[in-house]
PDB file of C-alpha atoms in Angstrom:
ATOM      1  CA  MET K1309      -0.063   0.452   0.286  1.00 59.00           C
ATOM      2  CA  ILE K1310       1.877   3.959  -0.846  1.00 63.00           C
ATOM      3  CA  LYS K1311       1.369   6.262   1.474  1.00 71.00           C
ATOM      4  CA  LYS K1312       0.282   9.629   1.479  1.00 69.00           C
ATOM      5  CA  ASN K1313       4.161  11.049   1.729  1.00 74.00           C
ATOM      6  CA  HIS K1314       5.056   8.073  -0.154  1.00 79.00           C
ATOM      7  CA  ILE K1315       2.340  10.798  -3.277  1.00 80.00           C
ATOM      8  CA  TYR K1316       4.016  13.403  -2.091  1.00 79.00           C
ATOM      9  CA  HIS K1317       8.066  12.292  -2.403  1.00 84.00           C
ATOM     10  CA  LEU K1318       6.742  10.719  -5.584  1.00 88.00           C
ATOM     11  CA  THR K1319       5.104  14.344  -6.958  1.00 86.00           C
ATOM     12  CA  GLU K1320       8.188  16.773  -5.918  1.00 86.00           C
ATOM     13  CA  PHE K1321      10.612  13.067  -7.937  1.00 90.00           C
ATOM     14  CA  ALA K1322       8.012  14.131 -11.194  1.00 92.00           C
ATOM     15  CA  VAL K1323       8.289  17.494 -10.956  1.00 89.00           C
ATOM     16  CA  GLY K1324      12.170  18.416 -10.324  1.00 88.00           C
ATOM     17  CA  LEU K1325      12.765  16.100 -13.077  1.00 90.00           C
ATOM     18  CA  LEU K1326      10.611  17.632 -15.411  1.00 91.00           C
ATOM     19  CA  PHE K1327      11.883  21.291 -14.188  1.00 88.00           C
ATOM     20  CA  GLY K1328      15.435  19.932 -14.802  1.00 88.00           C
ATOM     21  CA  MET K1329      14.305  18.247 -18.331  1.00 90.00           C
ATOM     22  CA  GLY K1330      13.086  22.055 -18.973  1.00 88.00           C
ATOM     23  CA  LEU K1331      15.841  23.512 -17.882  1.00 86.00           C
ATOM     24  CA  MET K1332      17.807  21.600 -20.227  1.00 89.00           C
ATOM     25  CA  LEU K1333      15.553  21.873 -23.158  1.00 88.00           C
ATOM     26  CA  SER K1334      15.512  25.557 -22.634  1.00 86.00           C
ATOM     27  CA  GLY K1335      19.394  26.064 -23.211  1.00 85.00           C
ATOM     28  CA  MET K1336      19.352  27.991 -19.411  1.00 85.00           C
ATOM     29  CA  THR K1337      22.228  25.098 -17.941  1.00 87.00           C
ATOM     30  CA  ASP K1338      23.863  26.589 -21.558  1.00 88.00           C
ATOM     31  CA  PRO K1339      25.990  29.712 -19.076  1.00 88.00           C
ATOM     32  CA  GLY K1340      27.444  30.419 -22.393  1.00 87.00           C
ATOM     33  CA  LYS K1341      23.537  30.839 -23.564  1.00 86.00           C
ATOM     34  CA  VAL K1342      22.176  33.279 -20.502  1.00 86.00           C
ATOM     35  CA  ILE K1343      25.689  35.006 -20.858  1.00 87.00           C
ATOM     36  CA  GLY K1344      24.260  35.620 -24.494  1.00 88.00           C
ATOM     37  CA  PHE K1345      20.847  36.972 -23.034  1.00 87.00           C
ATOM     38  CA  LEU K1346      22.437  38.765 -20.734  1.00 85.00           C
ATOM     39  CA  ASP K1347      24.681  41.110 -22.787  1.00 86.00           C
ATOM     40  CA  LEU K1348      21.909  43.409 -24.472  1.00 86.00           C
ATOM     41  CA  PHE K1349      24.848  46.108 -26.425  1.00 88.00           C
ATOM     42  CA  GLY K1350      26.807  42.584 -27.802  1.00 86.00           C
ATOM     43  CA  ALA K1351      25.729  39.487 -28.938  1.00 85.00           C
ATOM     44  CA  TRP K1352      22.370  39.694 -27.924  1.00 87.00           C
ATOM     45  CA  ASP K1353      20.093  36.338 -27.826  1.00 87.00           C
ATOM     46  CA  PRO K1354      16.663  36.604 -27.554  1.00 88.00           C
ATOM     47  CA  SER K1355      15.720  33.522 -27.383  1.00 87.00           C
ATOM     48  CA  LEU K1356      15.362  33.254 -22.988  1.00 86.00           C
ATOM     49  CA  ALA K1357      13.395  35.838 -23.254  1.00 88.00           C
ATOM     50  CA  LEU K1358      10.677  33.524 -24.520  1.00 88.00           C
ATOM     51  CA  VAL K1359      11.373  31.150 -22.055  1.00 85.00           C
ATOM     52  CA  MET K1360      11.067  33.341 -19.142  1.00 86.00           C
ATOM     53  CA  GLY K1361       7.496  34.383 -21.407  1.00 91.00           C
ATOM     54  CA  GLY K1362       6.464  30.965 -20.875  1.00 89.00           C
ATOM     55  CA  ALA K1363       7.254  30.873 -17.160  1.00 88.00           C
ATOM     56  CA  ILE K1364       5.198  34.104 -16.695  1.00 94.00           C
ATOM     57  CA  LEU K1365       2.458  33.427 -18.742  1.00 95.00           C
ATOM     58  CA  VAL K1366       2.335  28.784 -16.897  1.00 92.00           C
ATOM     59  CA  GLY K1367       3.008  30.906 -13.250  1.00 92.00           C
ATOM     60  CA  PHE K1368       0.259  33.817 -13.836  1.00 95.00           C
ATOM     61  CA  PHE K1369      -2.442  31.101 -14.552  1.00 94.00           C
ATOM     62  CA  ALA K1370      -1.372  29.202 -12.078  1.00 90.00           C
ATOM     63  CA  PHE K1371      -1.240  32.001  -8.960  1.00 90.00           C
ATOM     64  CA  THR K1372      -4.584  32.683 -10.263  1.00 92.00           C
ATOM     65  CA  ILE K1373      -5.885  29.164  -9.544  1.00 91.00           C
ATOM     66  CA  ALA K1374      -4.154  28.866  -5.969  1.00 89.00           C
ATOM     67  CA  LYS K1375      -4.855  32.335  -4.469  1.00 88.00           C
ATOM     68  CA  LYS K1376      -9.085  30.544  -5.084  1.00 90.00           C
ATOM     69  CA  ARG K1377      -7.970  27.976  -3.244  1.00 89.00           C
ATOM     70  CA  THR K1378      -6.310  26.448   0.680  1.00 87.00           C
ATOM     71  CA  THR K1379      -5.143  23.549   0.080  1.00 87.00           C
ATOM     72  CA  THR K1380      -2.582  21.993  -2.220  1.00 82.00           C
ATOM     73  CA  PHE K1381      -4.160  19.733  -5.547  1.00 79.00           C
ATOM     74  CA  LEU K1382      -2.645  16.562  -2.721  1.00 77.00           C
ATOM     75  CA  GLY K1383      -4.275  18.371   0.750  1.00 80.00           C
ATOM     76  CA  GLY K1384      -1.523  20.057   2.517  1.00 80.00           C
ATOM     77  CA  VAL K1385      -1.867  23.469   3.239  1.00 85.00           C
ATOM     78  CA  LEU K1386      -1.094  26.230   1.113  1.00 86.00           C
ATOM     79  CA  ARG K1387       0.579  28.839   2.379  1.00 86.00           C
ATOM     80  CA  PHE K1388       1.603  32.210  -0.115  1.00 87.00           C
ATOM     81  CA  PRO K1389       4.163  34.797   1.481  1.00 85.00           C
ATOM     82  CA  THR K1390       2.808  37.540   3.624  1.00 87.00           C
ATOM     83  CA  ASN K1391       5.841  39.719   3.823  1.00 86.00           C
ATOM     84  CA  MET K1392       6.251  42.714   1.191  1.00 89.00           C
ATOM     85  CA  ASP K1393       8.674  44.907   2.378  1.00 91.00           C
ATOM     86  CA  ILE K1394      11.594  45.439   0.233  1.00 93.00           C
ATOM     87  CA  ASP K1395      14.384  46.258   2.332  1.00 92.00           C
ATOM     88  CA  LYS K1396      18.071  46.456   2.016  1.00 91.00           C
ATOM     89  CA  LYS K1397      18.742  42.450   2.521  1.00 86.00           C
ATOM     90  CA  LEU K1398      15.864  42.013  -0.305  1.00 89.00           C
ATOM     91  CA  VAL K1399      18.105  44.113  -2.259  1.00 94.00           C
ATOM     92  CA  ILE K1400      21.687  43.646  -2.052  1.00 90.00           C
ATOM     93  CA  GLY K1401      20.750  39.726  -2.178  1.00 87.00           C
ATOM     94  CA  SER K1402      19.021  40.601  -5.621  1.00 90.00           C
ATOM     95  CA  LEU K1403      22.468  42.333  -6.874  1.00 92.00           C
ATOM     96  CA  MET K1404      24.005  39.091  -5.588  1.00 87.00           C
ATOM     97  CA  PHE K1405      22.246  36.769  -7.479  1.00 86.00           C
ATOM     98  CA  GLY K1406      22.413  39.372 -10.172  1.00 87.00           C
ATOM     99  CA  ALA K1407      26.197  39.335 -10.480  1.00 87.00           C
ATOM    100  CA  GLY K1408      26.532  35.521 -10.102  1.00 83.00           C
ATOM    101  CA  TRP K1409      23.794  34.683 -12.976  1.00 85.00           C
ATOM    102  CA  GLY K1410      25.924  37.889 -14.972  1.00 86.00           C
ATOM    103  CA  LEU K1411      30.071  36.087 -14.210  1.00 86.00           C
ATOM    104  CA  ALA K1412      28.735  32.693 -14.474  1.00 87.00           C
ATOM    105  CA  GLY K1413      25.518  31.860 -16.419  1.00 88.00           C
ATOM    106  CA  PHE K1414      24.476  29.939 -13.582  1.00 88.00           C
ATOM    107  CA  CYS K1415      21.177  30.557 -11.310  1.00 86.00           C
ATOM    108  CA  PRO K1416      20.663  28.347  -8.576  1.00 88.00           C
ATOM    109  CA  GLY K1417      18.422  25.587 -10.144  1.00 87.00           C
ATOM    110  CA  PRO K1418      20.235  25.422 -13.512  1.00 89.00           C
ATOM    111  CA  ALA K1419      22.877  25.060 -12.364  1.00 91.00           C
ATOM    112  CA  MET K1420      22.139  22.169  -9.744  1.00 90.00           C
ATOM    113  CA  VAL K1421      20.891  20.688 -13.458  1.00 90.00           C
ATOM    114  CA  SER K1422      24.196  21.198 -15.086  1.00 90.00           C
ATOM    115  CA  MET K1423      26.114  19.763 -12.480  1.00 91.00           C
ATOM    116  CA  ALA K1424      23.932  16.180 -12.458  1.00 88.00           C
ATOM    117  CA  ASP K1425      24.962  16.725 -16.232  1.00 87.00           C
ATOM    118  CA  GLY K1426      28.585  16.504 -14.939  1.00 90.00           C
ATOM    119  CA  GLN K1427      30.004  20.160 -16.103  1.00 89.00           C
ATOM    120  CA  PRO K1428      32.552  21.130 -13.583  1.00 92.00           C
ATOM    121  CA  LYS K1429      31.411  24.656 -13.986  1.00 91.00           C
ATOM    122  CA  ALA K1430      28.605  24.279 -12.074  1.00 91.00           C
ATOM    123  CA  LEU K1431      30.403  21.997  -9.179  1.00 93.00           C
ATOM    124  CA  VAL K1432      31.942  25.127  -7.965  1.00 92.00           C
ATOM    125  CA  PHE K1433      29.081  27.095  -9.173  1.00 91.00           C
ATOM    126  CA  VAL K1434      27.772  25.566  -6.759  1.00 92.00           C
ATOM    127  CA  LEU K1435      30.258  24.837  -3.900  1.00 93.00           C
ATOM    128  CA  ALA K1436      30.960  28.308  -3.876  1.00 91.00           C
ATOM    129  CA  MET K1437      27.446  29.116  -3.768  1.00 90.00           C
ATOM    130  CA  LEU K1438      27.102  26.420  -0.414  1.00 93.00           C
ATOM    131  CA  VAL K1439      29.825  27.916   0.820  1.00 94.00           C
ATOM    132  CA  GLY K1440      28.284  31.384   0.910  1.00 89.00           C
ATOM    133  CA  MET K1441      25.163  29.638   2.453  1.00 90.00           C
ATOM    134  CA  LEU K1442      26.840  28.142   5.591  1.00 94.00           C
ATOM    135  CA  GLY K1443      29.071  31.753   5.850  1.00 92.00           C
ATOM    136  CA  PHE K1444      25.045  33.982   5.632  1.00 88.00           C
ATOM    137  CA  GLU K1445      23.880  31.381   8.430  1.00 92.00           C
ATOM    138  CA  LEU K1446      26.949  32.023  10.462  1.00 93.00           C
ATOM    139  CA  MET K1447      26.570  35.607   9.259  1.00 90.00           C
ATOM    140  CA  ASP K1448      23.335  35.771  10.294  1.00 87.00           C
ATOM    141  CA  ARG K1449      23.052  33.427  13.916  1.00 90.00           C
ATOM    142  CA  PHE K1450      26.060  35.050  16.095  1.00 89.00           C
ATOM    143  CA  VAL K1451      26.755  38.194  14.703  1.00 86.00           C
ATOM    144  CA  HIS K1452      23.187  39.514  13.241  1.00 81.00           C
ATOM    145  CA  ALA K1453      21.122  37.771  15.972  1.00 80.00           C
ATOM    146  CA  PRO K1454      23.523  38.488  19.642  1.00 82.00           C
ATOM    147  CA  ARG K1455      22.674  42.724  18.359  1.00 81.00           C
ATOM    148  CA  LYS K1456      19.224  42.450  17.287  1.00 80.00           C
ATOM    149  CA  ALA K1457      19.200  39.988  21.223  1.00 80.00           C
ATOM    150  CA  LYS K1458      21.339  42.997  22.387  1.00 79.00           C
ATOM    151  CA  LEU K1459      18.922  46.247  20.912  1.00 77.00           C
ATOM    152  CA  ASN K1460      15.867  44.028  22.343  1.00 80.00           C
ATOM    153  CA  ALA K1461      17.210  43.773  25.632  1.00 78.00           C
ATOM    154  CA  ALA K1462      17.937  47.249  25.926  1.00 69.00           C
TER     155      ALA K1462
END
């Protein structure tokens, strides 16, 4: 008998596989194609704009349907972010994401797919990304959290 959590895991795997295949098919895992798309004043390759447009279109309809629901299709709780603030951390993080994307030609999802496909540059990117994530967590835990605790205690 298949348990409910097994269905969740199978569904997650299937969606991830579909996403990864879509990234490969669209060219998002090719750093040269991504950098060509970002090179607006050079040899610009507009083909990824169609990929992004398709993603926005699918996302628009998916979120329109999802906003009318309280549970996922498999019965889980459906939660949407409530924080709509544009703060310093969001802006700095966005700039870092964009700089990394422009320099390496990878963003996290396609980098993971490319790494699994055996691209050495992707492995280096993912390792650097993980070191950056760990650095953020350590800084947040040992630098920012004690500061906030002192301010709240005062």
